[in-house]
Coordinates of C-alpha atoms in Angstrom, one line a residue:
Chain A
X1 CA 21.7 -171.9 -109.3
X2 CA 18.7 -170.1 -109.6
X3 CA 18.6 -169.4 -105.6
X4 CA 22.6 -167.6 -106.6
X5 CA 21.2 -165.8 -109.3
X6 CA 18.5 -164.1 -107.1
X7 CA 21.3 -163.4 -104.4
X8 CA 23.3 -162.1 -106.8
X9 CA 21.0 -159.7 -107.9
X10 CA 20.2 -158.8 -104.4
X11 CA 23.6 -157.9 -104.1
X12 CA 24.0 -156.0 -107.5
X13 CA 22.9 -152.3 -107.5
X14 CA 23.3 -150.2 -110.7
X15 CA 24.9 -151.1 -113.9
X16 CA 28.7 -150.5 -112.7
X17 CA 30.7 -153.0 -114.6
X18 CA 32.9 -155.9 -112.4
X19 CA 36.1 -154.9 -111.2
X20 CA 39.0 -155.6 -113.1
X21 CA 36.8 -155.8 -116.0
X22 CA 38.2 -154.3 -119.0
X23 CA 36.2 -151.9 -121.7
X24 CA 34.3 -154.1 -124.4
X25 CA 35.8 -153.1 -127.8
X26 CA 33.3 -151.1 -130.0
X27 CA 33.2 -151.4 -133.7
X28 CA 31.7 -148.8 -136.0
X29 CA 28.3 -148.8 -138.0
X30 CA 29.1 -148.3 -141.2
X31 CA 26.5 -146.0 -142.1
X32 CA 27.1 -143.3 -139.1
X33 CA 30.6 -143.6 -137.6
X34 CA 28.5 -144.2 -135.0
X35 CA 30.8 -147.4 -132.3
X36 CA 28.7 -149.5 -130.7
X37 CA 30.1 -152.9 -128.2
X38 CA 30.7 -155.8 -130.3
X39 CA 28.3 -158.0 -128.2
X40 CA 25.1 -157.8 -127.6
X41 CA 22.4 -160.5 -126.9
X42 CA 19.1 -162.4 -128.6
X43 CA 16.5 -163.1 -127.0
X44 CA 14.8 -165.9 -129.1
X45 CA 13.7 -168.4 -126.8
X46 CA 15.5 -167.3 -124.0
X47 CA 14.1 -164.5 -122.6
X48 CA 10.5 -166.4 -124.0
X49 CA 9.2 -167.3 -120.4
X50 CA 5.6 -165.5 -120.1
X51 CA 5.3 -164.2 -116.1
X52 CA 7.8 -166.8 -114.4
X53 CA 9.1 -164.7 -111.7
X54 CA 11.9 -166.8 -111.0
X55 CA 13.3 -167.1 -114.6
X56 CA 12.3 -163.4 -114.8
X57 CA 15.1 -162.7 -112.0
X58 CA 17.5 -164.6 -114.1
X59 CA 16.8 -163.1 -117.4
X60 CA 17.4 -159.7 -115.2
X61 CA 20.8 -160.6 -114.0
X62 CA 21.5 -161.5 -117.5
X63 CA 20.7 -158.0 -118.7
X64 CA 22.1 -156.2 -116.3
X65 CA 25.7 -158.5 -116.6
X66 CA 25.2 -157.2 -120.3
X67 CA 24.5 -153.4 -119.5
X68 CA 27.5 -153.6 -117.0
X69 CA 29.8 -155.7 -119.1
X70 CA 29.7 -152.7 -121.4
X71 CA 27.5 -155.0 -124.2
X72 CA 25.1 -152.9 -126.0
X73 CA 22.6 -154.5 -128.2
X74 CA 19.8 -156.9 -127.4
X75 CA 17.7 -157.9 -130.0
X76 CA 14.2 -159.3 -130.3
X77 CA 11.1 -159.5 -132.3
X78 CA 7.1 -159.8 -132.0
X79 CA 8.0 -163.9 -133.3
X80 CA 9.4 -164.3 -129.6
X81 CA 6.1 -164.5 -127.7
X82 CA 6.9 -162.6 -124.8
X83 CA 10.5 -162.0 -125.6
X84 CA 9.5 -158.2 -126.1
X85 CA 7.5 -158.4 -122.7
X86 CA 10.2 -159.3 -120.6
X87 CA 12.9 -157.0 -121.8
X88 CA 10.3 -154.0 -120.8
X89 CA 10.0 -156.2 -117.5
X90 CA 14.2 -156.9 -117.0
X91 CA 14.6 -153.0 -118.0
X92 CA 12.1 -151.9 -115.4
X93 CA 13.9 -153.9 -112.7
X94 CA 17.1 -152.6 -113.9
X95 CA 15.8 -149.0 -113.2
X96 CA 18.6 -148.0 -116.2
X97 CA 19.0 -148.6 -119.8
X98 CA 22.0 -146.8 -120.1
X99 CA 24.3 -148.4 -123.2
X100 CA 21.0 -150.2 -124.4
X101 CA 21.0 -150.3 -128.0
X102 CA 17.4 -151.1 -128.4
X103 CA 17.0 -153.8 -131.4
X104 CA 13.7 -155.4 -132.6
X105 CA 11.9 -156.5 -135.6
X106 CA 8.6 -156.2 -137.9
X107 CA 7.2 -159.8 -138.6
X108 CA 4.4 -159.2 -141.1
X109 CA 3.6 -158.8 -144.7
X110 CA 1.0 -156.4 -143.9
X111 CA 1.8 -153.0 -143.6
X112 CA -1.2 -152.3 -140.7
X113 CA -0.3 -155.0 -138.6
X114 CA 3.3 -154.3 -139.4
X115 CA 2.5 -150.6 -137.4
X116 CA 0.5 -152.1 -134.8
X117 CA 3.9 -153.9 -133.9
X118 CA 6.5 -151.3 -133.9
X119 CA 4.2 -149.6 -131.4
X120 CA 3.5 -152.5 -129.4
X121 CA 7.4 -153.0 -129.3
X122 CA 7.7 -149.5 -127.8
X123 CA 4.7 -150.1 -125.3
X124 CA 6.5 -153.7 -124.2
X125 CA 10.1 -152.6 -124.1
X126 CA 9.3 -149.2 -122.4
X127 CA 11.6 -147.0 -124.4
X128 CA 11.4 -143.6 -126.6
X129 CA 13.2 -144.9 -129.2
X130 CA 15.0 -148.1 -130.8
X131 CA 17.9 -147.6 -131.8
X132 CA 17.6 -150.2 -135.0
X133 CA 14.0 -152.2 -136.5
X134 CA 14.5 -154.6 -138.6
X135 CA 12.8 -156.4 -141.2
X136 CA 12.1 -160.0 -139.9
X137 CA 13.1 -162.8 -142.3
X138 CA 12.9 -160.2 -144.9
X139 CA 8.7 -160.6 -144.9
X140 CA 6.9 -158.2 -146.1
X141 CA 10.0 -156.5 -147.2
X142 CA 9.3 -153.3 -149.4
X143 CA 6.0 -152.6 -147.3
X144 CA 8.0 -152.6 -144.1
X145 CA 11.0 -150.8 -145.2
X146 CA 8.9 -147.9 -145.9
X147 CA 7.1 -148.0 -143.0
X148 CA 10.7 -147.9 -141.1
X149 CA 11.7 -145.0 -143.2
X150 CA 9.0 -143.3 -141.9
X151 CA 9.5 -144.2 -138.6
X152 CA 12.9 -142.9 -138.8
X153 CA 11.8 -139.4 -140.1
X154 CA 9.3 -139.5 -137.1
X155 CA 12.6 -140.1 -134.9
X156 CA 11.3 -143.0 -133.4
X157 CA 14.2 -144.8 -134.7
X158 CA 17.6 -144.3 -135.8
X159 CA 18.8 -147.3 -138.1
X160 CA 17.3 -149.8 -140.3
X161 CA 18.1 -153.2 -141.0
X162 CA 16.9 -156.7 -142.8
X163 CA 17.3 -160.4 -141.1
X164 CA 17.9 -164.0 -142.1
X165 CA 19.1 -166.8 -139.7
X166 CA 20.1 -170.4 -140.6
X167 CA 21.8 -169.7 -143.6
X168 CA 18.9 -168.9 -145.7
X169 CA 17.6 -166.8 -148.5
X170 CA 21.5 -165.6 -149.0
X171 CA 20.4 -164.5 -152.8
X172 CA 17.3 -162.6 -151.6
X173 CA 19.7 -160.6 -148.8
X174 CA 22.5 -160.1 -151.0
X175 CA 19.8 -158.4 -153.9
X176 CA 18.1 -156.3 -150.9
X177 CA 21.6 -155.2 -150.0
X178 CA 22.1 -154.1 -153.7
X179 CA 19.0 -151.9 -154.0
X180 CA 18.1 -150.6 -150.6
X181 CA 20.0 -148.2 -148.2
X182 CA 20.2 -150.5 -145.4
X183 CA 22.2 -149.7 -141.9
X184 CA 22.3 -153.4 -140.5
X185 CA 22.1 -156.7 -141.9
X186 CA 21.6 -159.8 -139.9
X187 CA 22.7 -163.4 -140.8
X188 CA 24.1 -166.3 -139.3
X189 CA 27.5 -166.7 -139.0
X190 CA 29.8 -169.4 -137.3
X191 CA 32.6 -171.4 -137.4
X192 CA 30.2 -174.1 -139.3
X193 CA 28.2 -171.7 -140.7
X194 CA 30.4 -169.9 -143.0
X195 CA 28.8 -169.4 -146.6
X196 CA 28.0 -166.0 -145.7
X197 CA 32.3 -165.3 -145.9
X198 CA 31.8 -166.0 -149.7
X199 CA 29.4 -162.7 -150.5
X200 CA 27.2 -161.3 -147.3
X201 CA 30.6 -160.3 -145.5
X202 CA 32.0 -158.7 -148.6
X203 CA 29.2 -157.3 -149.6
X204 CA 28.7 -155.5 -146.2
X205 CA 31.9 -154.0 -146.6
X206 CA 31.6 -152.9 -149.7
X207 CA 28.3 -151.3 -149.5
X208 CA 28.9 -149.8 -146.0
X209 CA 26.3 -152.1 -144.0
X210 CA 26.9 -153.0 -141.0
X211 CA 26.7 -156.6 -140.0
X212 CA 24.4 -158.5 -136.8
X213 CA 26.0 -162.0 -136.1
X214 CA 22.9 -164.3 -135.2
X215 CA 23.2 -167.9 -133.8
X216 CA 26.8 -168.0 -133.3
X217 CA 26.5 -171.1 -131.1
X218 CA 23.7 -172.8 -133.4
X219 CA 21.1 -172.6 -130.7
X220 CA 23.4 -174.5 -128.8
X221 CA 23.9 -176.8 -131.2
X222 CA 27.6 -175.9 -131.1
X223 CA 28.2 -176.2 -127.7
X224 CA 26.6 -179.4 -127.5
X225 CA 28.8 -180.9 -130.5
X226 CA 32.1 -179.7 -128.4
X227 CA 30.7 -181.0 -124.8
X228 CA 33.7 -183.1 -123.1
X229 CA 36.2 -182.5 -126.1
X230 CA 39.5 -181.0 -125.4
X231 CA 40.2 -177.8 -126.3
X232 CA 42.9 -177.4 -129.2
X233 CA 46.2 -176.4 -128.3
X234 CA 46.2 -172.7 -130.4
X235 CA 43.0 -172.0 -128.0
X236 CA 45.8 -170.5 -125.0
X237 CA 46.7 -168.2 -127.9
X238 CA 43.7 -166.7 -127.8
X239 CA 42.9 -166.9 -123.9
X240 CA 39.9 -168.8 -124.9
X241 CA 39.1 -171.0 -122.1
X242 CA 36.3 -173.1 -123.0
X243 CA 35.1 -174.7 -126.9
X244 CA 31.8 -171.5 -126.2
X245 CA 34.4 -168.6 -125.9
X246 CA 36.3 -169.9 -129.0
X247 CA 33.2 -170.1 -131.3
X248 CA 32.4 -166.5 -129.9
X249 CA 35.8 -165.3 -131.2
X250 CA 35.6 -166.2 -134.6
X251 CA 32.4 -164.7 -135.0
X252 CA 33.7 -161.5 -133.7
X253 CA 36.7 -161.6 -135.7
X254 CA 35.2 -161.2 -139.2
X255 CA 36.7 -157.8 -139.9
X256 CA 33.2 -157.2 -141.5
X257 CA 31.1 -158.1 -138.7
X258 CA 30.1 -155.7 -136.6
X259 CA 28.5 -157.0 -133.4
X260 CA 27.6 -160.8 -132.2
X261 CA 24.0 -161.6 -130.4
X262 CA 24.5 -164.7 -128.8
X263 CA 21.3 -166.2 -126.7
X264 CA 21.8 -166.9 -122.9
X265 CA 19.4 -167.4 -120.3
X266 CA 22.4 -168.2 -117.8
X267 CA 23.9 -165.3 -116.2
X268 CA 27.5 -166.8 -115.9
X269 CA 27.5 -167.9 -119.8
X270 CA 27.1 -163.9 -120.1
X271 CA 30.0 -163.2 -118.0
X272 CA 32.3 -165.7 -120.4
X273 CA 30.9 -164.3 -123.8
X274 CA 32.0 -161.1 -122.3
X275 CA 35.4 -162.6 -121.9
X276 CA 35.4 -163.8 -124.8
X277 CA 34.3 -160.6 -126.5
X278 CA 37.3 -158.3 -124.7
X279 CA 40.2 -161.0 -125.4
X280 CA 42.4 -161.7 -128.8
X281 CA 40.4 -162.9 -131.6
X282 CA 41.5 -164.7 -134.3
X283 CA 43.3 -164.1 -138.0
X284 CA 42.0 -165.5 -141.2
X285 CA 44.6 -168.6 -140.8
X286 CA 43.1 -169.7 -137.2
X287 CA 39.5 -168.9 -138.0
X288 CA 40.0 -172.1 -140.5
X289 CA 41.9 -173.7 -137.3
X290 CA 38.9 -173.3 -135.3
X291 CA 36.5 -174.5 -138.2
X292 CA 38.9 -178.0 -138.3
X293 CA 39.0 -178.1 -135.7
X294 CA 35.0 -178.6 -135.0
X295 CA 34.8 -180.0 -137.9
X296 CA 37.2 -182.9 -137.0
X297 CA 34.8 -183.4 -133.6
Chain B
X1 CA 16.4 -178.5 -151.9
X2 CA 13.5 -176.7 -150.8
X3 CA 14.5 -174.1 -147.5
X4 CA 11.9 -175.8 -145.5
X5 CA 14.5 -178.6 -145.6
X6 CA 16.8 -176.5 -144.0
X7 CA 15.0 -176.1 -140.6
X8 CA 14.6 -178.6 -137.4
X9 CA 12.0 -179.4 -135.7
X10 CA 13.3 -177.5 -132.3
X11 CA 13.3 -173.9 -135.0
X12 CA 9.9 -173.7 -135.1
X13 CA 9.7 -173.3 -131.2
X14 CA 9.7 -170.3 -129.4
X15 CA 10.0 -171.6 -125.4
X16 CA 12.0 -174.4 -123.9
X17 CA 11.0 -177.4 -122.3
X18 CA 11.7 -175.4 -118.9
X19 CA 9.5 -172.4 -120.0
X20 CA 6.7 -175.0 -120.7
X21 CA 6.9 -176.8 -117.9
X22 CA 7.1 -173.6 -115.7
X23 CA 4.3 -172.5 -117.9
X24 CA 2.4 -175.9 -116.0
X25 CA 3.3 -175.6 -112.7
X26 CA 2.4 -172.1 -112.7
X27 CA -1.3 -172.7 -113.8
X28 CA -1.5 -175.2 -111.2
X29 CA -0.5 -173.2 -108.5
X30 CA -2.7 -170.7 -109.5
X31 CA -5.3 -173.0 -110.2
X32 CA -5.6 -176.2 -107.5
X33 CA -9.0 -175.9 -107.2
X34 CA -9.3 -176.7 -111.1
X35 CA -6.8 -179.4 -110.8
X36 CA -8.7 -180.9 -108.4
X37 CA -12.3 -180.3 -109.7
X38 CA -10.2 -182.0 -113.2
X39 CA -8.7 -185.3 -111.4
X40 CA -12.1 -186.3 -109.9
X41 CA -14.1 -185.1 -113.7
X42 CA -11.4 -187.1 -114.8
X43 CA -12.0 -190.2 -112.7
X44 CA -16.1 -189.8 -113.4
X45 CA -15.1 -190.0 -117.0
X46 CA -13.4 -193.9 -116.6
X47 CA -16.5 -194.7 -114.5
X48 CA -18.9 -193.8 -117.6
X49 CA -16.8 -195.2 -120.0
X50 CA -17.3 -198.6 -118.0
X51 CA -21.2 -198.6 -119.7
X52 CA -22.0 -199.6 -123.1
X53 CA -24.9 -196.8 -123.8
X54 CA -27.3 -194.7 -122.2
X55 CA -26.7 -192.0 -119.8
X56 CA -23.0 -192.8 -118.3
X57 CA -21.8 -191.7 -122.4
X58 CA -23.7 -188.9 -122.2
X59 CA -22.4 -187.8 -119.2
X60 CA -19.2 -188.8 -120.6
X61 CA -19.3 -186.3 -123.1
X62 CA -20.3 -183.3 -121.1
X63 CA -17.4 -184.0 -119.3
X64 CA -15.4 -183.9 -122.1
X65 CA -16.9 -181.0 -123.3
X66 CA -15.9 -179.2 -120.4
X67 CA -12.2 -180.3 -120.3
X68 CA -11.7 -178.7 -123.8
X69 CA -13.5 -175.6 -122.8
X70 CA -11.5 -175.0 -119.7
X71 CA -8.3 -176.6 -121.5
X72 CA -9.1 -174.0 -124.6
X73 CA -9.9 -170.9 -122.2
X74 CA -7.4 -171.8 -119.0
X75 CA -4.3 -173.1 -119.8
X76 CA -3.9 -172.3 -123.3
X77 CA -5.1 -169.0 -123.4
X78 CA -3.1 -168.1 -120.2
X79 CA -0.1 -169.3 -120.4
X80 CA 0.2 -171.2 -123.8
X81 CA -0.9 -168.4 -126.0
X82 CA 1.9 -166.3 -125.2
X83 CA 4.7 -168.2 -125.5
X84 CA 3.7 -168.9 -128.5
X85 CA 0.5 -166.6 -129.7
X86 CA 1.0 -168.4 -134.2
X87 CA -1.3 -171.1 -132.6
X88 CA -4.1 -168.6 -131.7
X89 CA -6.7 -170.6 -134.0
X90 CA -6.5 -173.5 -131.9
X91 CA -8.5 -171.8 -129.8
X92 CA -11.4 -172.0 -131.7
X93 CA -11.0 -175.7 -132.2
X94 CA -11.3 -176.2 -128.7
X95 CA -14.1 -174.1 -129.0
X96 CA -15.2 -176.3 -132.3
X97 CA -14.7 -179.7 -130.7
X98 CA -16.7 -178.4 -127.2
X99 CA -19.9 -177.4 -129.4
X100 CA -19.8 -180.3 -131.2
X101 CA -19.3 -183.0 -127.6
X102 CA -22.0 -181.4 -126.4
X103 CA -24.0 -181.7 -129.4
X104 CA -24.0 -185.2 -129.1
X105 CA -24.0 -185.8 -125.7
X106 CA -27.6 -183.9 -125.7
X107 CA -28.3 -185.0 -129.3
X108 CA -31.6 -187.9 -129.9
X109 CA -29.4 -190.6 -130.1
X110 CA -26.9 -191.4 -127.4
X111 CA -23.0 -192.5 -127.8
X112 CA -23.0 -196.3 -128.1
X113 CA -20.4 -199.0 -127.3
X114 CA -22.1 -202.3 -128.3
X115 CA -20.2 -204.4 -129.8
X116 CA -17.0 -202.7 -130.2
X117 CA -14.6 -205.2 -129.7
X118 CA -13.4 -206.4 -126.3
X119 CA -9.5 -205.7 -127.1
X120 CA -10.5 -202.0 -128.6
X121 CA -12.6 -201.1 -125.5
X122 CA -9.7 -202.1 -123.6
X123 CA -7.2 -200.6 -125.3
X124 CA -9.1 -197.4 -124.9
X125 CA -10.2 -197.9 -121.5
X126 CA -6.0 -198.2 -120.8
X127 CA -5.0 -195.3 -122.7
X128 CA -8.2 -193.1 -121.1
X129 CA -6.6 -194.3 -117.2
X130 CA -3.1 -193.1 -118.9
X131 CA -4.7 -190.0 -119.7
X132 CA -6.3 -189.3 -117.1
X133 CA -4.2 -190.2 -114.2
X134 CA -0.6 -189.5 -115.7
X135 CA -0.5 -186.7 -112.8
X136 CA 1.0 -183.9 -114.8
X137 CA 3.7 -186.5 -116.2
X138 CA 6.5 -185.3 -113.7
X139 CA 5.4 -181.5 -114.0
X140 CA 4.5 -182.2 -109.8
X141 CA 2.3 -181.7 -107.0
X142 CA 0.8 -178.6 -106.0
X143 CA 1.5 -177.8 -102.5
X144 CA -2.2 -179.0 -101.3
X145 CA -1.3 -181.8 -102.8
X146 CA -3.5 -181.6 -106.0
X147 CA -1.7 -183.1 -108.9
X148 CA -1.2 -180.6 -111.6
X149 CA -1.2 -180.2 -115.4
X150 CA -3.7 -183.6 -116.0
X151 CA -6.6 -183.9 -117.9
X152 CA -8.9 -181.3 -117.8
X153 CA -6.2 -178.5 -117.8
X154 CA -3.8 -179.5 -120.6
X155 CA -4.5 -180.2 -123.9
X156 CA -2.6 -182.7 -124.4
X157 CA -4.2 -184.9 -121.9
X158 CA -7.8 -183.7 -122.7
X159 CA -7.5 -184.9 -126.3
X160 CA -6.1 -188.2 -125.6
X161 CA -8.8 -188.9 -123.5
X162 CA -11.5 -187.6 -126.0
X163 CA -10.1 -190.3 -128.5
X164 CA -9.6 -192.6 -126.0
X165 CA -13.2 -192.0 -124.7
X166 CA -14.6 -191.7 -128.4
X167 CA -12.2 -195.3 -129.4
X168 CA -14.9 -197.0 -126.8
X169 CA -17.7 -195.8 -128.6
X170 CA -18.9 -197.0 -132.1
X171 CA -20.2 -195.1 -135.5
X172 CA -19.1 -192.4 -137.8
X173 CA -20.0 -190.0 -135.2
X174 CA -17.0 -189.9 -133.3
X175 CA -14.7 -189.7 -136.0
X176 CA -15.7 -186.2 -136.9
X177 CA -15.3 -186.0 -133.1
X178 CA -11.4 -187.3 -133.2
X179 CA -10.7 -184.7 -136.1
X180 CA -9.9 -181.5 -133.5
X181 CA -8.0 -183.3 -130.3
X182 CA -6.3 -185.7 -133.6
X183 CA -5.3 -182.4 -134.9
X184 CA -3.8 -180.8 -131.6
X185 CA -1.9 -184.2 -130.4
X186 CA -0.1 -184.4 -133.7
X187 CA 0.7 -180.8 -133.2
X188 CA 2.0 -181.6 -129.4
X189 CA 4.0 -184.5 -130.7
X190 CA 5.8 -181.9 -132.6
X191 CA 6.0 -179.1 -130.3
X192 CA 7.4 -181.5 -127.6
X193 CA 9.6 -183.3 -129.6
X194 CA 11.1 -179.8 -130.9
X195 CA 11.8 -179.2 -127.0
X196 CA 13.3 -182.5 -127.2
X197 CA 10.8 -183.2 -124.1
X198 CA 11.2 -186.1 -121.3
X199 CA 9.6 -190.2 -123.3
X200 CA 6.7 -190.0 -121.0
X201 CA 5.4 -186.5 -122.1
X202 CA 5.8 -187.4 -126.0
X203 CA 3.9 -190.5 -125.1
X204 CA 0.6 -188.9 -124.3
X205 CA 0.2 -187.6 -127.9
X206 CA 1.7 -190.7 -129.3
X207 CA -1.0 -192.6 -127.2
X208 CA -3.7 -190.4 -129.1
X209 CA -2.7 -190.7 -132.3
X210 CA -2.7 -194.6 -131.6
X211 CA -6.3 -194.0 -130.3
X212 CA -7.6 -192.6 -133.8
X213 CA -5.4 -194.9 -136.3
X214 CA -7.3 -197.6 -134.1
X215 CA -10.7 -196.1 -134.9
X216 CA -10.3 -195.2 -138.2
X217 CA -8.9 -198.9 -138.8
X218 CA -12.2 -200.2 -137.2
X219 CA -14.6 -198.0 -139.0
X220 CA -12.9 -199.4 -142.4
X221 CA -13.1 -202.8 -141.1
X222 CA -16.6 -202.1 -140.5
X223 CA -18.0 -200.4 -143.6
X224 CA -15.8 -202.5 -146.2
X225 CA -16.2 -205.9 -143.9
X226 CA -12.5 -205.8 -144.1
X227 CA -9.9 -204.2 -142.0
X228 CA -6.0 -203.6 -142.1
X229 CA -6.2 -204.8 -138.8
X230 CA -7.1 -208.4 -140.7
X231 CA -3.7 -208.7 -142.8
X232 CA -1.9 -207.8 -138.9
X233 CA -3.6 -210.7 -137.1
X234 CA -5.1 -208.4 -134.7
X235 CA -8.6 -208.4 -135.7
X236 CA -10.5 -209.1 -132.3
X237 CA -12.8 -212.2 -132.2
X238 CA -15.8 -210.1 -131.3
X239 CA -15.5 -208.4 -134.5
X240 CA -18.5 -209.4 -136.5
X241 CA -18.6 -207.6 -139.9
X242 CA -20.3 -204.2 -140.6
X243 CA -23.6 -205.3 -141.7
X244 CA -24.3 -206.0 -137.8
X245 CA -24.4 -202.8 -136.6
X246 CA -26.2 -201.3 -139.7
X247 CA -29.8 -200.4 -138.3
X248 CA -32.9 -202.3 -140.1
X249 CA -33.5 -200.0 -143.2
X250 CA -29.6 -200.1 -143.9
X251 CA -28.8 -196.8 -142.9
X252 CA -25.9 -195.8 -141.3
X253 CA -26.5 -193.7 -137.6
X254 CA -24.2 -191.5 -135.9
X255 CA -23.4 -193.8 -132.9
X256 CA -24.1 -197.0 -134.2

């Protein structure tokens, strides 16, 4: 596999997407007007691989399958280790970041260390400007909001956002979301995942936020709980064609949600989210068919 | 229900098994002459645990000594560090636990393995071979044939030797010693059970943490006269009460 990936990208030049491929459906950030694709990509453990050269080739294939796919934002955060690290690396192979929307976080409660990492994040990624920093796990939260507000005034970056994952610290987002102009928040969401439908999703909507879908396959979890199970009938509907691509879908299809980051370190599982991301997606009454039908695994 | 209870084990790690393993083989390419220079330290180290004091413990504990400097300043700071850089401190436990080996290797009185139980100083000398010559646990050969990721460069391996090594030896001593590699195999038993990691690899930190519950167990049997090793049926036959290896004015030495 790995000898196919570095073929692959021996044969690849550019960022010109596949043939046949179709556009990648944008949605709009709230805040702006501003579309951007509705998939993107995280990097949490994935892209997490120090110098490997070989998995570095890989991690570059995935990328530039992103890039050309017409998928946007990849997201990361000084937690990763050398997630940041190897972006900067994959982007320098790629030569191009065009349709990057550069995403990262702050991890710190202090507000020092918390500006020694947005400008380590620009010296490992290699950009000018991220498009959106976020507030890690909501640490350090007021201290780093303003520090991102300045930022933004500076230029350096354009939106501002606040993240949980695992279904945590709902009541803490939800009052953050009340008394802070944010332009992202980022939660998990998934088709076992789905307290955040009760008041994140709303809330988005109605306070104009947009909204970051984290661990839509559970770290895997998901797609280990479906391995070997048929797929349910009502999956043809939606031209999903494997359990991965049908999780994928009802994240996307929150009308509130705004752009899905799954994790991949496999260039042809970036090829099927991006399937995934261009077919049909689900109403309300088969987003409750998909949860059953996990459920029922 | 608290949030912590909320997480698994596998969300507090940043890498994959893959990415650690990589990490391994990596070092060891870059790094044969190491891994070579480790396996035969290595190899010295079961031949001076074969004595019961005097130099060959010493020695012992040099050697020791220099398998958590390397481990702390090769492997970990090279190539563990960044994958995951929260564990930065460990650093200076390795650091810690170096000063303090060669403190006693070099200190007036000597390491000492008199009458520590036959079935102990086996059970270490077992577990000290299994550290030692576990050949990376499946992470491979290096092309010139040097096995890679042993004792000497990982951590995991170097710590369960020291408490192997130290389970040989007798006296308070080498219990402060078993605090810093007791600390880092409990950690690895976490890490590599997060990266749901092959039975073998788990094992070496299991077989540490076995190492020090086995000291601490015979340091209780020896200061209180009894041991929980008693109420198992496992209490060797050699075993003959604390008061025998109390010096003359009833003090209690480091090593002995």
């Amino acid at each position: 596999m790995l000898a196919g990936g570095v073929a692959m990208l021996a044969a690849a030049g550019g960022l010109a997407p596949p043939l046949g491929a179709s556009r990648l459906p944008k949605r709009e950030i709230p805040s702006s007007g501003e579309t951007i694709p509705i998939l993107g990509m995280g990097t949490w453990i994935t892209f997490n691989i120090g110098d490997n050269p070989e998995a570095l080739t890989l991690r570059v294939e995935v990328l530039r399958r992103l890039l050309a796919g017409g998928g946007g934002m990849v997201d990361s955060s000084p937690m990763y280790g050398t997630a940041e690290a190897v972006i900067g690396r994959c982007l320098a192979r790629l030569g191009s970041s065009a349709g990057l929307f550069a995403t990262t976080k702050v991890w710190t409660s202090s507000e020092s260390e918390g500006r020694a990492q947005i400008d380590d994040s620009f010296r490992l990624w290699g950009v000018d400007r991220f498009d959106l920093f976020q507030v890690h796990n909501l640490l350090g939260l007021e201290t780093q909001l303003a520090t991102l507000r300045a930022a933004r005034e500076a230029g350096r970056i354009r939106y501002i956002g606040i993240t949980t994952s695992h279904g945590r610290r709902h009541d803490d987002m939800a009052a953050a979301m009340r008394r802070e102009r944010l332009d992202f928040i980022q939660f998990t969401y998934n088709p076992l995942d789905r307290e955040a439908e009760s008041r994140l999703l709303p809330l988005a909507r109605d306070q104009g936020v947009g909204v970051i879908v984290n661990r839509p396959f559970r770290r895997g979890g998901l797609i280990d709980l479906t391995r070997g199970k048929p797929l349910p009938g009502f999956a043809a509907e939606l031209g999903a064609k494997s359990w991965a691509q049908l999780i994928l879908k009802f994240a996307l299809s929150h009308p509130a949600v705004t752009v899905a980051i799954p994790a991949t370190a496999n260039p042809d599982h970036m090829t099927e989210n991006l399937d995934a991301a261009r077919g049909p997606l689900p109403n309300a009454d088969l987003r409750d068919r998909i949860t059953d039908a996990m459920a029922a695994l | 229900m608290s949030v912590w209870f909320t997480y698994s084990l596998g969300d507090f790690i940043p890498f994959s098994i893959e990415t650690y393993r990589a990490a391994i083989r990596l070092y060891g390419e870059e790094n044969m002459l190491l891994c070579g220079l480790s396996l035969v330290a290595g190899l010295g180290l079961i031949f001076c645990a074969r004595g019961y004091r005097g130099w060959g413990l010493r020695i012992g504990l040099v050697i020791l000594a220099m398998a958590w400097l390397h481990g702390g300043l090769g492997f970990l700071d090279t190539r563990l560090l960044p994958l995951i850089p929260q564990i930065e401190p460990a650093r200076w436990l390795f650091m810690t636990e170096a000063a303090l080996l060669l403190l006693c290797a070099l200190g007036p009185v000597g390491p000492c393995a008199d009458g520590v139980s036959a079935s102990l100083r086996w059970r270490g000398l077992l577990i000290l071979a299994f550290a030692v010559l576990n050949f990376g646990l499946g992470t491979g050969i290096a092309p010139a044939g040097v096995p890679i990721g042993g004792f000497g460069i990982l951590p995991d391996p170097t710590a369960v030797a020291t408490l192997a090594f130290l389970l040989i030896c007798r006296g308070w001593a080498r219990l402060i010693l078993m605090i810093v590699p007791l600390i880092w195999c409990v950690f690895a038993l976490l890490l590599l059970m997060g990266m749901d990691a092959e039975p073998l690899r788990v094992a070496m930190p299991i077989a540490g943490i076995a190492c020090a519950l086995m000291a601490l167990a015979a340091w209780v049997d020896r200061t209180s006269g009894g041991s929980p090793l008693d109420a198992l049926g496992r209490s060797d036959d050699n075993n003959r009460g604390g008061q025998e290896y109390r010096d003359d004015k009833g003090e209690d030495p480091p090593w002995n």
